Amino acid sequence: MKSAHPAARPFWPVLLFTCLLSLNAHAIDDDENIDEMDEVTPEELSYEDIPVDERIFLREWPKVPFNTAFFDYTPEQIEARWDEFMVGIRAPFPSADYLEYMISNYPEIVEGVDAFNGDFEDFSQKNIHVWRLFLRGDLQQAREEGMKLGVIGLYPAMFAQILQAIYLTERQSDKYMMLQDVANKVREHFPILERAEDDPIAAEIVAFTKLGYAYALARIAEESPVPVIVFRRYIGKIKGGAEEVVDLIPDHPLGHAFRAGVDAGIMRRVGRATGRITYGARSTVVDESFGKAFEMAPDIPILNYEYANALIYMSRKRDLNQAYDYLARATRFTPAWSMDALDTMYAFKRLQEVRLFDENYRSFRSFERQRRRFSRVTDRNLTNVLTAPLTMEMMEHPEKYALPPQED
């Protein structure tokens, strides 16, 4: 694994003090004063980007917990149902005509790509094959095949990696590294995005890229201590990316939901008042943005469970019954492809977790802090759908559930 830059180390005590002031400012805005400083190590404040151990890509990844034949579509079926599959993420279909336009105007997207020989139809079929792997749930293969196709193939590859990290990775540390790797690889292509932002034909792929980058960082930030979030400047990166997605594609369902989720997540961690004053997070934005998302795509599992989370983050137990309803609704959809299936499975697991909070905790912040402690002690990824939901026994005795050290 890469080592942190030694020059960054002397500054961490100053940042700890700065973050402590921030935490003290928001403590009175929540249900109890719980200091997050004891959750932070100097090492975590010695790097802005999480070091990535490339060995995680050489191991065999855990498989999806369903038969991939359920979602195995032919190229013709994928093209015919593309708008249905992509109603939430709005990725552009990689047709030969689309690829010819993109490559003609942005030739760097295929620089050094051996798989492209000038035949746009052949290149289209290769890209559709990667999406076929992704749709059916062969996520590691989708990642490996997509990486061979340059920038265009990078998008399904990285989105497959995000799903793998969130829903199927056993270790929290591996999850963070996989998400950081997505952010790193997407960030390399930001210069192309800057050129393409004003191109209406390229707008969808630019928005898709920005969404993937910000979403990967958001999934790291949502479970990180506030001082780490502040030091790594996650909020600015994530909130800025969310705004850019809906600016580019005003009718982007998950773009609106993500923007709403970002504001709700900020309130989750620092409270309403500090979230509004310091970071511009507003409950009205959450309500309006989720309202727009539901108008465009009401039947997406992730949209329903994210709204349930937002209700809890903003209102704690006040709107818990409504949150229960949306979580339960998310579990009842019939999935059309791998992402829907995994989202539905996670909604069920999250429902059990929310019940644990409801039945055993008065304070949401105490529940969250103990939940984060469980992950830190055990290195277990709590969004993994392959493992059992949290219990009070697990929360009170995390040392019993600690994963053994990784073998070299």
Coordinates of C-alpha atoms in Angstrom, one line a residue, residues 102-361:
M102 CA -17.4 11.5 -29.5
I103 CA -14.2 10.1 -30.9
S104 CA -14.1 12.5 -33.8
N105 CA -14.5 15.5 -31.4
Y106 CA -12.5 14.1 -28.5
P107 CA -9.9 11.8 -30.0
E108 CA -8.0 11.5 -26.7
I109 CA -10.7 9.2 -25.3
V110 CA -9.3 6.3 -27.4
E111 CA -5.6 7.2 -27.2
G112 CA -3.7 4.0 -26.6
V113 CA -6.8 1.8 -26.8
D114 CA -5.9 -1.3 -28.7
A115 CA -9.5 -2.4 -28.8
F116 CA -10.4 0.4 -31.1
N117 CA -9.3 -0.2 -34.7
G118 CA -11.4 2.5 -36.4
D119 CA -14.5 0.4 -36.8
F120 CA -17.2 2.2 -34.8
E121 CA -19.7 -0.6 -35.1
D122 CA -17.2 -3.1 -33.7
F123 CA -16.3 -0.7 -30.9
S124 CA -19.9 -0.2 -30.1
Q125 CA -20.5 -3.9 -29.7
K126 CA -17.5 -4.2 -27.4
N127 CA -18.9 -1.4 -25.2
I128 CA -22.4 -2.9 -25.2
H129 CA -20.8 -6.1 -24.0
V130 CA -19.4 -4.4 -21.0
W131 CA -22.8 -3.0 -20.2
R132 CA -24.3 -6.5 -20.6
L133 CA -21.8 -7.8 -18.0
F134 CA -22.7 -4.9 -15.7
L135 CA -26.5 -5.3 -16.1
R136 CA -26.4 -9.0 -15.3
G137 CA -24.1 -8.5 -12.3
D138 CA -20.7 -9.8 -13.5
L139 CA -19.2 -6.8 -11.8
Q140 CA -15.5 -7.7 -11.7
Q141 CA -15.5 -8.8 -15.4
A142 CA -17.3 -5.6 -16.3
R143 CA -14.6 -3.7 -14.6
E144 CA -11.8 -5.6 -16.3
E145 CA -13.3 -5.5 -19.8
G146 CA -14.4 -1.9 -19.5
M147 CA -10.9 -0.8 -18.6
K148 CA -9.6 -2.0 -21.9
L149 CA -11.9 0.4 -23.8
G150 CA -10.6 3.8 -22.8
V151 CA -12.7 6.6 -21.4
I152 CA -16.0 5.2 -22.8
G153 CA -15.6 1.8 -21.3
L154 CA -14.4 3.4 -18.0
Y155 CA -17.9 4.5 -17.1
P156 CA -19.6 1.1 -16.8
A157 CA -16.4 -0.3 -15.4
M158 CA -16.3 2.3 -12.6
F159 CA -20.0 2.1 -11.9
A160 CA -19.7 -1.7 -11.6
Q161 CA -16.8 -1.1 -9.1
I162 CA -18.9 1.3 -7.1
L163 CA -21.7 -1.3 -6.7
Q164 CA -19.1 -3.9 -5.8
A165 CA -17.5 -1.7 -3.2
I166 CA -20.8 -0.7 -1.6
Y167 CA -22.8 -3.8 -1.6
L168 CA -20.5 -6.8 -1.9
T169 CA -17.1 -5.9 -0.3
E170 CA -16.6 -7.5 3.1
R171 CA -14.1 -5.0 4.5
Q172 CA -14.7 -1.3 5.1
S173 CA -11.1 -0.6 4.3
D174 CA -11.4 -2.4 0.9
K175 CA -14.6 -0.5 0.2
Y176 CA -12.9 2.8 0.8
M177 CA -10.0 2.0 -1.4
M178 CA -12.2 0.8 -4.2
L179 CA -14.3 4.0 -4.0
Q180 CA -11.1 6.1 -3.9
D181 CA -9.8 4.3 -7.0
V182 CA -13.0 5.3 -8.8
A183 CA -12.5 8.9 -7.9
N184 CA -8.9 8.8 -8.9
K185 CA -9.5 7.3 -12.3
V186 CA -12.5 9.6 -13.1
R187 CA -10.5 12.6 -12.0
E188 CA -7.8 11.9 -14.6
H189 CA -10.3 12.7 -17.3
F190 CA -11.5 16.0 -15.9
P191 CA -9.7 18.0 -18.7
I192 CA -11.8 16.2 -21.3
L193 CA -14.9 17.1 -19.3
E194 CA -14.1 20.8 -19.2
R195 CA -13.9 20.8 -23.0
A196 CA -17.1 18.9 -23.4
E197 CA -19.3 20.7 -20.8
D198 CA -20.9 23.0 -23.4
D199 CA -21.5 20.2 -25.9
P200 CA -25.1 19.1 -25.7
I201 CA -24.3 15.7 -27.2
A202 CA -21.6 15.1 -24.6
A203 CA -23.6 16.5 -21.7
E204 CA -25.0 13.1 -20.5
I205 CA -21.6 11.5 -20.3
V206 CA -20.1 14.6 -18.6
A207 CA -22.9 14.4 -16.0
F208 CA -22.6 10.7 -15.6
T209 CA -18.8 11.2 -14.9
K210 CA -19.4 13.9 -12.4
L211 CA -22.1 11.9 -10.6
G212 CA -19.8 8.9 -10.4
Y213 CA -16.9 10.9 -9.0
A214 CA -19.0 12.7 -6.4
Y215 CA -21.0 9.6 -5.5
A216 CA -17.8 7.6 -4.8
L217 CA -16.5 10.3 -2.4
A218 CA -19.9 10.7 -0.8
R219 CA -20.0 7.0 0.1
I220 CA -16.6 7.4 1.8
A221 CA -17.6 10.6 3.6
E222 CA -21.0 9.4 4.9
E223 CA -19.2 7.0 7.3
S224 CA -16.1 9.1 8.1
P225 CA -15.6 11.3 11.2
V226 CA -16.3 14.9 10.7
P227 CA -12.7 16.0 11.1
V228 CA -11.7 13.7 8.3
I229 CA -14.5 15.1 6.2
V230 CA -13.3 18.6 6.8
F231 CA -9.6 17.8 6.2
R232 CA -10.2 16.0 2.9
R233 CA -12.6 18.7 1.7
Y234 CA -15.2 16.2 0.9
I235 CA -18.2 18.5 1.3
G236 CA -17.1 21.0 -1.3
K237 CA -16.2 18.3 -3.8
I238 CA -19.4 16.3 -3.3
K239 CA -21.8 19.3 -3.1
G240 CA -20.2 20.9 -6.1
G241 CA -20.4 17.8 -8.2
A242 CA -24.1 17.3 -7.2
E243 CA -25.0 20.8 -8.4
E244 CA -23.1 20.4 -11.6
V245 CA -25.0 17.2 -12.5
V246 CA -28.4 18.9 -12.4
D247 CA -27.1 22.0 -14.1
L248 CA -26.0 19.9 -17.0
I249 CA -29.1 17.6 -17.1
P250 CA -32.0 19.3 -15.4
D251 CA -34.2 16.2 -15.7
H252 CA -31.7 13.8 -14.1
P253 CA -33.6 11.8 -11.4
L254 CA -30.6 10.5 -9.5
G255 CA -28.9 13.8 -10.0
H256 CA -31.7 15.5 -8.1
A257 CA -31.8 12.7 -5.5
F258 CA -28.1 12.9 -5.0
R259 CA -28.1 16.7 -4.5
A260 CA -30.9 16.2 -1.9
G261 CA -29.0 13.4 -0.3
V262 CA -25.9 15.5 0.0
D263 CA -27.7 18.2 1.9
A264 CA -29.4 15.7 4.2
G265 CA -26.1 14.0 4.8
I266 CA -24.5 17.3 5.9
M267 CA -27.4 17.8 8.3
R268 CA -26.9 14.3 9.6
R269 CA -23.3 15.0 10.5
V270 CA -23.3 18.6 11.7
G271 CA -27.0 19.4 12.4
R272 CA -29.5 21.6 10.7
A273 CA -28.2 25.0 11.8
T274 CA -24.5 24.4 11.2
G275 CA -25.3 22.6 7.9
R276 CA -27.3 25.6 6.7
I277 CA -25.0 28.4 7.9
T278 CA -21.6 26.7 7.1
Y279 CA -22.4 24.5 4.1
G280 CA -25.7 25.9 2.7
A281 CA -27.6 22.6 3.3
R282 CA -31.3 23.2 3.5
S283 CA -34.3 20.9 4.2
T284 CA -36.2 22.8 1.5
V285 CA -33.7 21.7 -1.1
V286 CA -34.0 18.1 0.1
D287 CA -37.8 18.2 -0.2
E288 CA -37.8 20.0 -3.6
S289 CA -35.1 17.8 -5.1
F290 CA -36.5 14.5 -4.0
G291 CA -39.9 15.7 -5.2
K292 CA -38.5 16.3 -8.7
A293 CA -36.7 13.0 -8.7
F294 CA -39.9 11.1 -7.7
E295 CA -41.8 12.9 -10.5
M296 CA -39.4 11.6 -13.1
A297 CA -38.6 8.1 -11.7
P298 CA -40.8 7.0 -8.8
D299 CA -40.0 3.3 -9.1
I300 CA -36.3 3.2 -8.5
P301 CA -35.4 1.3 -5.3
I302 CA -32.4 3.5 -4.4
L303 CA -34.5 6.7 -4.7
N304 CA -36.9 5.4 -2.1
Y305 CA -34.4 4.2 0.4
E306 CA -32.3 7.4 0.0
Y307 CA -35.4 9.5 0.7
A308 CA -36.0 7.3 3.8
N309 CA -32.4 8.0 4.9
A310 CA -32.9 11.7 4.3
L311 CA -36.0 11.8 6.5
I312 CA -34.1 10.2 9.3
Y313 CA -31.0 12.4 8.9
M314 CA -33.1 15.6 9.0
S315 CA -35.7 14.7 11.5
R316 CA -34.3 11.8 13.6
K317 CA -37.4 10.0 14.9
R318 CA -40.0 12.6 14.1
D319 CA -40.6 11.3 10.5
L320 CA -39.6 7.7 11.3
N321 CA -42.9 6.1 10.3
Q322 CA -42.7 7.8 6.9
A323 CA -39.1 6.6 6.5
Y324 CA -40.3 3.0 7.3
D325 CA -42.8 3.3 4.5
Y326 CA -40.3 4.3 1.9
L327 CA -37.8 1.7 3.0
A328 CA -40.5 -1.0 2.8
R329 CA -41.5 0.3 -0.6
A330 CA -37.9 0.0 -1.8
T331 CA -37.9 -3.7 -0.9
R332 CA -41.0 -4.5 -2.9
F333 CA -39.8 -3.5 -6.4
T334 CA -39.2 -6.2 -9.0
P335 CA -35.6 -5.5 -10.2
A336 CA -34.8 -5.2 -13.9
W337 CA -31.1 -5.4 -13.6
S338 CA -28.2 -5.9 -11.1
M339 CA -28.2 -2.4 -9.6
D340 CA -31.9 -2.5 -8.9
A341 CA -31.5 -6.0 -7.3
L342 CA -28.7 -4.9 -5.0
D343 CA -30.4 -1.6 -4.1
T344 CA -33.5 -3.7 -3.1
M345 CA -31.5 -6.0 -1.0
Y346 CA -29.8 -3.2 0.8
A347 CA -33.1 -1.5 1.4
F348 CA -34.2 -4.6 3.3
K349 CA -31.0 -4.6 5.4
R350 CA -31.2 -0.9 6.1
L351 CA -34.8 -1.4 7.3
Q352 CA -33.6 -3.8 10.0
E353 CA -30.9 -1.3 11.0
V354 CA -33.4 1.5 11.3
R355 CA -35.6 -0.7 13.5
L356 CA -32.5 -1.3 15.7
F357 CA -32.1 2.5 16.1
D358 CA -35.8 3.0 16.8
E359 CA -36.1 0.3 19.4
N360 CA -32.9 0.8 21.3
Y361 CA -31.6 4.4 21.0

